[in-house]
Short mmCIF file of C-alpha atoms in Angstrom, two decimals:
data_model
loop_
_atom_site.label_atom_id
_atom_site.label_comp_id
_atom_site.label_asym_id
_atom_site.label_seq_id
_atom_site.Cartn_x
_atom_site.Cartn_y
_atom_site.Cartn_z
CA UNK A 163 80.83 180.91 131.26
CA UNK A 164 81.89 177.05 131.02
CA UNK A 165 80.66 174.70 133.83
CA UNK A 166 83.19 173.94 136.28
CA UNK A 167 83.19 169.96 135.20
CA UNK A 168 84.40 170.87 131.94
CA UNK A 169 87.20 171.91 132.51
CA UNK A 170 88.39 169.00 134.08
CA UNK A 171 90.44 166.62 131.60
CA UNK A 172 88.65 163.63 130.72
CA UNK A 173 91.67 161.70 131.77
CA UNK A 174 90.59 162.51 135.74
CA UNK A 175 86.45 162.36 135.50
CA UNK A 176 84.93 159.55 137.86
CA UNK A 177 82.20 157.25 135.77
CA UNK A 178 78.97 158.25 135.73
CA UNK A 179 75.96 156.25 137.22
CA UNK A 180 75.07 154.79 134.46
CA UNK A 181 78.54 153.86 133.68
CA UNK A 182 78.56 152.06 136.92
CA UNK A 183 75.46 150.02 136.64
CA UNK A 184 76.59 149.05 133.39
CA UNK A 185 79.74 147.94 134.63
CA UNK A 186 77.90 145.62 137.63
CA UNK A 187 75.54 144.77 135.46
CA UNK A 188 78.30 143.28 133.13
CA UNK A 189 80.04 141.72 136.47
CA UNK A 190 76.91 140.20 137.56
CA UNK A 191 76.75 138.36 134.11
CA UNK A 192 79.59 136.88 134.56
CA UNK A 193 78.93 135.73 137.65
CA UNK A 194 76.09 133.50 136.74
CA UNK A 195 78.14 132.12 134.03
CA UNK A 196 81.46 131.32 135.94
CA UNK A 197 79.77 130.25 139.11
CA UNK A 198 78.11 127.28 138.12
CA UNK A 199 81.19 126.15 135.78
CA UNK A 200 83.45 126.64 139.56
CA UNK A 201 80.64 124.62 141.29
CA UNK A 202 80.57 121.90 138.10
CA UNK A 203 84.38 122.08 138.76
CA UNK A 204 84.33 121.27 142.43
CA UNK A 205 82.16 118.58 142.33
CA UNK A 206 84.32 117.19 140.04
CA UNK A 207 87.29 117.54 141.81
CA UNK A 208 85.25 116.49 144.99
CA UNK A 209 84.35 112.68 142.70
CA UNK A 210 87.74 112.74 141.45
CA UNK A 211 88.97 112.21 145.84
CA UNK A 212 85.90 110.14 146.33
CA UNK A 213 87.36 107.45 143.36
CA UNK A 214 90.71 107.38 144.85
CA UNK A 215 89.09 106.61 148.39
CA UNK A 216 87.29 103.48 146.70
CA UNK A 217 90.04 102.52 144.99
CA UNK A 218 92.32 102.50 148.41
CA UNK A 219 89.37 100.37 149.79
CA UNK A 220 89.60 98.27 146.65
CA UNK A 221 93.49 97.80 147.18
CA UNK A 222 93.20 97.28 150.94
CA UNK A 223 90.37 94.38 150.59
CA UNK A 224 92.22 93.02 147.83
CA UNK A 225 95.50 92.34 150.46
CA UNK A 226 93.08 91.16 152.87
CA UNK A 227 92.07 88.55 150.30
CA UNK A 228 95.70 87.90 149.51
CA UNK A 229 96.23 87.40 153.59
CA UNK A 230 93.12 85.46 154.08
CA UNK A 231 93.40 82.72 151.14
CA UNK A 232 90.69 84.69 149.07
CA UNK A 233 87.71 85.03 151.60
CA UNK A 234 86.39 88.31 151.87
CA UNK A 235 85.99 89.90 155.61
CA UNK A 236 82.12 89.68 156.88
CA UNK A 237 79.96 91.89 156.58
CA UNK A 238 79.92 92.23 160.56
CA UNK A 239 81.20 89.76 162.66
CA UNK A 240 79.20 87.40 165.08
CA UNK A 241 82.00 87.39 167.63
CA UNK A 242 81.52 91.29 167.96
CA UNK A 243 77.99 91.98 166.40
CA UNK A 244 77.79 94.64 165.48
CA UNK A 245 80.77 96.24 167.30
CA UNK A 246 83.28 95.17 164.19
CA UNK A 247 82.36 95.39 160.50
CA UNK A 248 84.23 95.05 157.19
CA UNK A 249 85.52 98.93 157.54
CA UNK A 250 87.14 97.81 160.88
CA UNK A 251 88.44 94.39 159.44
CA UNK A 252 91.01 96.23 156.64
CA UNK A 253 91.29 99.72 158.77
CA UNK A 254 94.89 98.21 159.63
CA UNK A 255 95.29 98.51 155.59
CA UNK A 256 94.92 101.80 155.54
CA UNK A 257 96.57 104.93 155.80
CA UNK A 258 94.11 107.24 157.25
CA UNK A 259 90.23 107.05 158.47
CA UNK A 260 89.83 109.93 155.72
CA UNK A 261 89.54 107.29 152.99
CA UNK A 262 86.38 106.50 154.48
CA UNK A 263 84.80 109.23 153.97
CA UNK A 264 83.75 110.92 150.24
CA UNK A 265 83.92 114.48 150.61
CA UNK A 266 80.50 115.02 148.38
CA UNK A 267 78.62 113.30 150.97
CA UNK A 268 76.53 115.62 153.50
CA UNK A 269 75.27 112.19 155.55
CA UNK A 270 78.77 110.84 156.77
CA UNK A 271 78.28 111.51 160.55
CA UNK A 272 74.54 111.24 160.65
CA UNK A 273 73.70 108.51 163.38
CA UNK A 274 72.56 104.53 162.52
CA UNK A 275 68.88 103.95 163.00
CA UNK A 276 69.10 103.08 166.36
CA UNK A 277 72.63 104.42 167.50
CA UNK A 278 73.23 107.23 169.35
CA UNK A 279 77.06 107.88 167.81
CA UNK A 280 77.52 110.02 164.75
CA UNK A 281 78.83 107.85 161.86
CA UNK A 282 79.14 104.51 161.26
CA UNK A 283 76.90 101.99 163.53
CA UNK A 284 80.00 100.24 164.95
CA UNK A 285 81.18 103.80 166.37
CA UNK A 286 78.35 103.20 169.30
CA UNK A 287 80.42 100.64 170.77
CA UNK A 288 83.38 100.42 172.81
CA UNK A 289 86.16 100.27 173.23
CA UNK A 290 86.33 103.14 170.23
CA UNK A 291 83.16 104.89 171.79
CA UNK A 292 83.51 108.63 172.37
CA UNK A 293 87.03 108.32 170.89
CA UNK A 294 87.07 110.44 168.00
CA UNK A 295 90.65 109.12 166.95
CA UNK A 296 88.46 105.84 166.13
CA UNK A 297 85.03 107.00 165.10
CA UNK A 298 84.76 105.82 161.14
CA UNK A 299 82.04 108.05 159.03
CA UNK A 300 79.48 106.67 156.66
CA UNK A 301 80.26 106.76 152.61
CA UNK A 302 80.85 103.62 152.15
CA UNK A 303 78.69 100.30 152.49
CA UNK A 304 79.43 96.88 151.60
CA UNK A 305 76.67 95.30 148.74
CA UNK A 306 74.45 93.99 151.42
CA UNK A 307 72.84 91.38 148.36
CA UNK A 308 75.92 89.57 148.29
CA UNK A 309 78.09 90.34 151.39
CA UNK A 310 76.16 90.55 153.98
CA UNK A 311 77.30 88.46 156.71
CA UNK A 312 73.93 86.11 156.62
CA UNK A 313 74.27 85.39 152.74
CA UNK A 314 74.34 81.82 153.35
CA UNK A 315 71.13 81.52 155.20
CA UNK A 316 68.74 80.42 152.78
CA UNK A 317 71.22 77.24 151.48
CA UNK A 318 72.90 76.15 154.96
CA UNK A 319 70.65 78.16 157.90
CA UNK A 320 73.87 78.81 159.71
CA UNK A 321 74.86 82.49 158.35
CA UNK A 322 77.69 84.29 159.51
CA UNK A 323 79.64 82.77 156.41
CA UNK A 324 82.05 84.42 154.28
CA UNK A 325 82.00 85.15 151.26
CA UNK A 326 85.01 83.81 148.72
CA UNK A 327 86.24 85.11 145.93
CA UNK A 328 85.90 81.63 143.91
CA UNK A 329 82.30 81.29 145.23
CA UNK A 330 81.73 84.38 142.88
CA UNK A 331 81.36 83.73 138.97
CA UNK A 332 81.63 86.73 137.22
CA UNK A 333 83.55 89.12 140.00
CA UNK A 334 84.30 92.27 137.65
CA UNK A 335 80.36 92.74 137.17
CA UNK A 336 79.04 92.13 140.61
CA UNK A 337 79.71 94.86 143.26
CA UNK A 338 81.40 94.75 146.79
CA UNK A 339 81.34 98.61 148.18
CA UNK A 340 78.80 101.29 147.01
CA UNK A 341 78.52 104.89 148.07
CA UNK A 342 76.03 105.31 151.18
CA UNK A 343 74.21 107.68 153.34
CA UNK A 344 73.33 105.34 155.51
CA UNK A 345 75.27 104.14 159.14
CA UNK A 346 74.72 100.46 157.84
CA UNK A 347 77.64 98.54 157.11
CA UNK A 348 75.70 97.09 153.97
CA UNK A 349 73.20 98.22 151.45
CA UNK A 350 71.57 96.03 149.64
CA UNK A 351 69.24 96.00 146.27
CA UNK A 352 66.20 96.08 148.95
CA UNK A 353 66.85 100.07 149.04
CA UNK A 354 65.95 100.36 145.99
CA UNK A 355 62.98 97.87 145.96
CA UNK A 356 61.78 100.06 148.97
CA UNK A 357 61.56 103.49 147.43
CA UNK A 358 64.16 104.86 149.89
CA UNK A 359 67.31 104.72 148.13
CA UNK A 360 69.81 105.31 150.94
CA UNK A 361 72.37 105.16 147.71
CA UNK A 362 74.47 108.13 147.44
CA UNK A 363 75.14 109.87 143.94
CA UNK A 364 76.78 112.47 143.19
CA UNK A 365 75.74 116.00 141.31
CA UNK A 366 76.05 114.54 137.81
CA UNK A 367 74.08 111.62 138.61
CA UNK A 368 77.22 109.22 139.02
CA UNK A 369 78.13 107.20 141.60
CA UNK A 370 81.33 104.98 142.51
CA UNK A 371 82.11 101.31 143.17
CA UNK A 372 84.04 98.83 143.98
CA UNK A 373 83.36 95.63 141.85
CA UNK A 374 84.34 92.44 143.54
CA UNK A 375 87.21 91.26 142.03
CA UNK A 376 88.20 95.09 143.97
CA UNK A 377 88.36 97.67 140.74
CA UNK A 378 86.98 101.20 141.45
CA UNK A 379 84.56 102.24 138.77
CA UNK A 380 81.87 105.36 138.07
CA UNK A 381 78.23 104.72 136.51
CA UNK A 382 74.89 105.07 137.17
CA UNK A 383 72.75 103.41 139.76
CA UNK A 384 70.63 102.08 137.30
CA UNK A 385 73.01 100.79 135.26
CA UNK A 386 73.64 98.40 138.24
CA UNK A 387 70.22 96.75 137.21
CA UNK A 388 70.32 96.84 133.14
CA UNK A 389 71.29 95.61 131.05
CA UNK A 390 73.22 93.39 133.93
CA UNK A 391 72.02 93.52 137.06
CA UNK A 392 75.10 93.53 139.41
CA UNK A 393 74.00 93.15 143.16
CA UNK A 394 73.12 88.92 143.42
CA UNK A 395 75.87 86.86 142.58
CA UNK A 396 73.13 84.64 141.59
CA UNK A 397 69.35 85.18 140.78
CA UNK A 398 67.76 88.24 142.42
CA UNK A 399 65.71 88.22 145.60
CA UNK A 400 62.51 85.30 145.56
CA UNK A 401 64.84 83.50 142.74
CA UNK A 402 63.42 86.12 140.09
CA UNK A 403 64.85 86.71 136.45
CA UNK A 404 67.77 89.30 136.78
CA UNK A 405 66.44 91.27 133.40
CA UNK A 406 62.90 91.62 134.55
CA UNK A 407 64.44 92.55 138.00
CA UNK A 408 66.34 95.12 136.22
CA UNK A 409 63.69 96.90 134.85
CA UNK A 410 61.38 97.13 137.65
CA UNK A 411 64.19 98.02 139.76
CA UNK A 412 64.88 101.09 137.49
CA UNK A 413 61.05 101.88 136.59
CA UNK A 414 61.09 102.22 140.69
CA UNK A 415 63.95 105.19 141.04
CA UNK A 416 63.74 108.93 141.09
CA UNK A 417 65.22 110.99 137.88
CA UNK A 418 68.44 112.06 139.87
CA UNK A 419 69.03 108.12 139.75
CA UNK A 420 68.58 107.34 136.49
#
Protein backbone atom coordinates (compact mmCIF):
# COMPACT_ATOMS: atom_id res chain seq x y z
CA UNK A 1 0.00 0.00 0.00
CA UNK A 2 1.17 3.71 -1.01
CA UNK A 3 2.09 6.12 1.86
CA UNK A 4 -0.50 8.50 2.62
CA UNK A 5 1.88 11.64 1.43
CA UNK A 6 1.87 10.34 -1.92
CA UNK A 7 -1.03 10.70 -2.79
CA UNK A 8 -1.17 14.17 -2.24
CA UNK A 9 -0.55 16.29 -5.58
CA UNK A 10 2.64 17.93 -5.63
CA UNK A 11 0.83 21.10 -6.40
CA UNK A 12 -0.38 21.17 -2.38
CA UNK A 13 2.96 19.61 -0.50
CA UNK A 14 4.52 22.18 2.11
CA UNK A 15 8.61 22.49 1.54
CA UNK A 16 10.61 20.35 3.22
CA UNK A 17 13.28 21.37 5.89
CA UNK A 18 15.83 21.46 3.88
CA UNK A 19 13.94 23.38 1.38
CA UNK A 20 13.45 25.93 4.02
CA UNK A 21 16.94 26.42 5.22
CA UNK A 22 17.90 26.73 1.79
CA UNK A 23 15.50 29.29 1.17
CA UNK A 24 16.81 31.49 4.52
CA UNK A 25 19.94 30.66 3.80
CA UNK A 26 19.51 32.33 0.30
CA UNK A 27 17.54 35.38 2.18
CA UNK A 28 20.24 35.80 4.60
CA UNK A 29 22.69 36.31 1.59
CA UNK A 30 21.04 38.84 0.43
CA UNK A 31 20.82 40.51 3.34
CA UNK A 32 24.48 41.08 3.85
CA UNK A 33 24.70 42.26 0.38
CA UNK A 34 21.75 44.82 0.28
CA UNK A 35 22.25 46.04 3.79
CA UNK A 36 25.38 47.69 3.58
CA UNK A 37 24.54 49.17 -0.08
CA UNK A 38 20.99 50.76 2.05
CA UNK A 39 23.41 51.94 4.83
CA UNK A 40 26.12 53.32 1.94
CA UNK A 41 22.83 54.85 0.58
CA UNK A 42 21.74 56.64 3.70
CA UNK A 43 24.76 58.11 4.53
CA UNK A 44 24.73 59.47 1.37
CA UNK A 45 21.55 60.85 1.41
CA UNK A 46 22.30 61.93 5.10
CA UNK A 47 25.80 64.20 3.34
CA UNK A 48 23.69 65.10 0.54
CA UNK A 49 21.18 67.36 3.65
CA UNK A 50 24.33 68.11 5.49
CA UNK A 51 25.76 70.13 2.01
CA UNK A 52 22.61 71.94 1.58
CA UNK A 53 22.76 73.05 5.38
CA UNK A 54 26.36 74.56 4.64
CA UNK A 55 25.44 75.95 1.71
CA UNK A 56 22.27 77.89 3.48
CA UNK A 57 25.00 79.01 6.02
CA UNK A 58 27.15 79.98 3.06
CA UNK A 59 24.18 82.07 1.51
CA UNK A 60 23.08 83.54 4.85
CA UNK A 61 26.82 84.86 5.78
CA UNK A 62 27.21 85.92 2.38
CA UNK A 63 23.93 88.59 2.92
CA UNK A 64 25.36 89.40 6.14
CA UNK A 65 28.48 90.50 4.27
CA UNK A 66 26.33 92.25 1.70
CA UNK A 67 24.47 94.12 4.90
CA UNK A 68 27.60 94.74 6.77
CA UNK A 69 29.95 96.35 3.91
CA UNK A 70 31.93 92.96 3.65
CA UNK A 71 33.00 92.26 7.36
CA UNK A 72 32.30 88.97 8.48
CA UNK A 73 30.28 88.55 12.01
CA UNK A 74 32.83 87.62 15.06
CA UNK A 75 33.54 84.76 16.05
CA UNK A 76 31.74 85.65 19.50
CA UNK A 77 31.09 88.93 20.49
CA UNK A 78 32.78 90.93 23.42
CA UNK A 79 29.57 92.80 24.18
CA UNK A 80 27.90 89.32 24.98
CA UNK A 81 30.92 86.87 25.48
CA UNK A 82 30.17 84.20 24.98
CA UNK A 83 26.33 84.52 25.14
CA UNK A 84 26.22 85.50 21.11
CA UNK A 85 28.36 83.84 18.43
CA UNK A 86 28.47 83.86 14.61
CA UNK A 87 25.44 81.10 14.53
CA UNK A 88 23.35 83.70 16.49
CA UNK A 89 24.62 86.75 14.36
CA UNK A 90 22.91 85.32 10.78
CA UNK A 91 20.11 83.02 12.70
CA UNK A 92 17.73 86.00 11.51
CA UNK A 93 18.95 84.68 7.86
CA UNK A 94 17.65 81.66 8.23
CA UNK A 95 14.75 79.66 7.83
CA UNK A 96 14.92 77.12 10.48
CA UNK A 97 17.47 76.15 13.49
CA UNK A 98 17.52 72.66 11.53
CA UNK A 99 20.16 74.01 9.16
CA UNK A 100 22.36 73.92 11.99
CA UNK A 101 22.45 70.77 12.54
CA UNK A 102 23.99 67.77 9.98
CA UNK A 103 21.97 64.85 10.46
CA UNK A 104 25.25 62.38 10.32
CA UNK A 105 26.46 63.92 13.39
CA UNK A 106 25.88 61.84 16.78
CA UNK A 107 27.67 64.96 18.94
CA UNK A 108 25.13 67.86 18.12
CA UNK A 109 23.61 68.23 21.66
CA UNK A 110 26.57 67.04 23.63
CA UNK A 111 27.42 69.90 26.21
CA UNK A 112 30.59 72.67 25.78
CA UNK A 113 33.49 71.88 28.02
CA UNK A 114 32.35 73.73 30.73
CA UNK A 115 28.51 74.29 30.01
CA UNK A 116 25.91 72.64 31.49
CA UNK A 117 23.30 73.10 28.26
CA UNK A 118 23.18 70.49 25.54
CA UNK A 119 24.43 72.02 22.26
CA UNK A 120 26.06 74.87 21.35
CA UNK A 121 28.07 76.87 24.27
CA UNK A 122 25.95 80.04 23.79
CA UNK A 123 22.72 77.81 24.65
CA UNK A 124 23.97 78.12 28.56
CA UNK A 125 23.02 81.59 28.59
CA UNK A 126 20.01 83.56 28.82
CA UNK A 127 17.77 84.89 27.77
CA UNK A 128 17.49 81.56 25.30
CA UNK A 129 18.42 79.28 28.37
CA UNK A 130 16.09 76.33 28.95
CA UNK A 131 14.15 77.52 25.86
CA UNK A 132 14.28 74.82 23.51
CA UNK A 133 12.61 77.05 20.70
CA UNK A 134 16.24 78.81 20.88
CA UNK A 135 18.73 76.15 21.82
CA UNK A 136 21.16 75.88 18.48
CA UNK A 137 23.04 72.24 18.21
CA UNK A 138 26.67 71.74 17.37
CA UNK A 139 27.71 70.75 13.51
CA UNK A 140 28.97 73.57 12.60
CA UNK A 141 32.11 75.72 13.76
CA UNK A 142 33.58 78.72 12.39
CA UNK A 143 37.66 78.16 11.23
CA UNK A 144 38.89 79.24 14.57
CA UNK A 145 42.67 79.97 12.57
CA UNK A 146 41.22 82.72 10.83
CA UNK A 147 37.88 83.83 12.44
CA UNK A 148 38.19 83.67 15.66
CA UNK A 149 37.19 86.76 17.28
CA UNK A 150 40.97 87.45 18.75
CA UNK A 151 42.67 87.04 15.20
CA UNK A 152 44.10 90.37 15.44
CA UNK A 153 45.94 89.94 18.64
CA UNK A 154 49.32 89.24 17.70
CA UNK A 155 49.51 92.57 15.11
CA UNK A 156 47.30 95.23 17.16
CA UNK A 157 46.82 93.49 20.97
CA UNK A 158 43.28 94.72 20.93
CA UNK A 159 41.30 91.50 19.51
CA UNK A 160 37.77 91.38 19.19
CA UNK A 161 38.30 92.53 15.44
CA UNK A 162 36.53 91.39 12.49
CA UNK A 163 37.47 89.83 9.98
CA UNK A 164 36.86 91.41 6.17
CA UNK A 165 36.44 89.91 3.24
CA UNK A 166 39.25 92.20 1.44
CA UNK A 167 41.63 91.49 4.39
CA UNK A 168 41.53 87.88 2.88
CA UNK A 169 43.76 87.12 -0.34
CA UNK A 170 42.82 84.08 -1.78
CA UNK A 171 39.02 83.59 -0.20
CA UNK A 172 37.89 80.43 -2.38
CA UNK A 173 40.89 78.35 -0.76
CA UNK A 174 40.77 79.40 2.82
CA UNK A 175 37.81 78.07 4.94
CA UNK A 176 35.10 79.89 7.11
CA UNK A 177 32.69 76.93 8.60
CA UNK A 178 33.82 73.25 9.07
CA UNK A 179 31.84 70.33 10.37
CA UNK A 180 32.25 69.93 14.34
CA UNK A 181 31.60 67.81 17.27
CA UNK A 182 32.52 70.15 19.43
CA UNK A 183 30.11 73.04 21.47
CA UNK A 184 32.85 75.64 20.38
CA UNK A 185 31.85 78.24 18.14
CA UNK A 186 35.35 77.80 16.33
CA UNK A 187 37.77 75.08 15.51
CA UNK A 188 40.85 75.80 14.64
CA UNK A 189 44.05 73.91 12.93
CA UNK A 190 45.23 73.46 16.78
CA UNK A 191 42.74 70.27 16.81
CA UNK A 192 44.57 68.75 14.66
CA UNK A 193 48.08 69.75 15.98
CA UNK A 194 46.68 68.28 19.32
CA UNK A 195 45.81 64.75 18.35
CA UNK A 196 42.12 65.30 19.23
CA UNK A 197 40.51 66.12 16.11
CA UNK A 198 37.13 67.44 17.29
CA UNK A 199 36.58 67.59 13.21
CA UNK A 200 33.63 65.74 12.11
CA UNK A 201 33.73 63.44 8.89
CA UNK A 202 31.51 61.58 7.59
CA UNK A 203 31.37 57.54 6.74
CA UNK A 204 33.31 57.88 3.48
CA UNK A 205 35.90 59.89 4.97
CA UNK A 206 34.49 63.33 3.57
CA UNK A 207 33.70 66.22 5.18
CA UNK A 208 31.95 69.67 4.18
CA UNK A 209 32.87 73.37 4.09
CA UNK A 210 32.26 76.53 3.63
CA UNK A 211 35.23 78.40 1.93
CA UNK A 212 35.33 82.07 2.66
CA UNK A 213 34.32 83.76 -0.17
CA UNK A 214 30.89 81.40 1.26
CA UNK A 215 30.85 78.24 -1.42
CA UNK A 216 29.90 74.85 0.13
CA UNK A 217 32.36 72.19 -0.87
CA UNK A 218 33.20 68.22 0.11
CA UNK A 219 36.95 66.89 0.59
CA UNK A 220 39.07 65.49 2.87
CA UNK A 221 40.45 66.87 6.07
CA UNK A 222 43.75 66.46 4.94
CA UNK A 223 43.40 67.89 1.89
CA UNK A 224 42.84 71.12 3.97
CA UNK A 225 46.70 70.92 4.71
CA UNK A 226 48.27 69.65 1.17
CA UNK A 227 48.99 70.47 -1.20
CA UNK A 228 47.40 74.02 0.14
CA UNK A 229 46.95 74.38 3.44
CA UNK A 230 43.61 76.28 3.90
CA UNK A 231 43.07 77.31 7.64
CA UNK A 232 45.71 80.73 8.03
CA UNK A 233 44.95 83.34 5.76
CA UNK A 234 48.54 83.90 6.15
CA UNK A 235 51.53 81.72 7.42
CA UNK A 236 50.57 78.93 9.85
CA UNK A 237 50.83 79.10 13.62
CA UNK A 238 54.73 80.38 15.01
CA UNK A 239 54.99 82.01 11.28
CA UNK A 240 55.90 78.38 9.91
CA UNK A 241 56.03 77.33 6.09
CA UNK A 242 52.39 76.31 5.07
CA UNK A 243 53.86 73.06 2.98
CA UNK A 244 55.92 71.73 5.79
CA UNK A 245 52.85 72.56 8.04
CA UNK A 246 50.88 70.52 5.72
CA UNK A 247 52.62 67.53 6.02
CA UNK A 248 53.12 67.28 9.61
CA UNK A 249 49.65 68.22 10.05
CA UNK A 250 48.57 65.14 7.96
CA UNK A 251 51.50 62.69 9.20
CA UNK A 252 49.60 63.64 12.71
CA UNK A 253 45.80 62.27 11.77
CA UNK A 254 44.12 58.95 12.17
CA UNK A 255 43.32 56.77 8.81
CA UNK A 256 39.50 57.70 8.94
CA UNK A 257 41.01 61.32 8.28
CA UNK A 258 43.09 60.84 5.65
Amino acid sequence: MKHAESRIPRHQRGFTLIELLVVIAIIAILAAILFPVFARARETARMTSCTNNMKQLGLALHTYLNDYDDTFPLNRFPDAYPQYNWKRAIRSYMKSVSVYQCPSNSYSWDPAPGTSAPGDESNNAKPWKGDPTAQLPNSYAYNGSSFHEAWGDDATGSGFIPRTLGSIKDPTNIILILESKSGYPDLGAWTVDAGGNLVFVHSNKMANWVMADTHAKSMKLAQTFVPQQMWWTGKPNGNQDPIAYGKKAVAALAKEYR
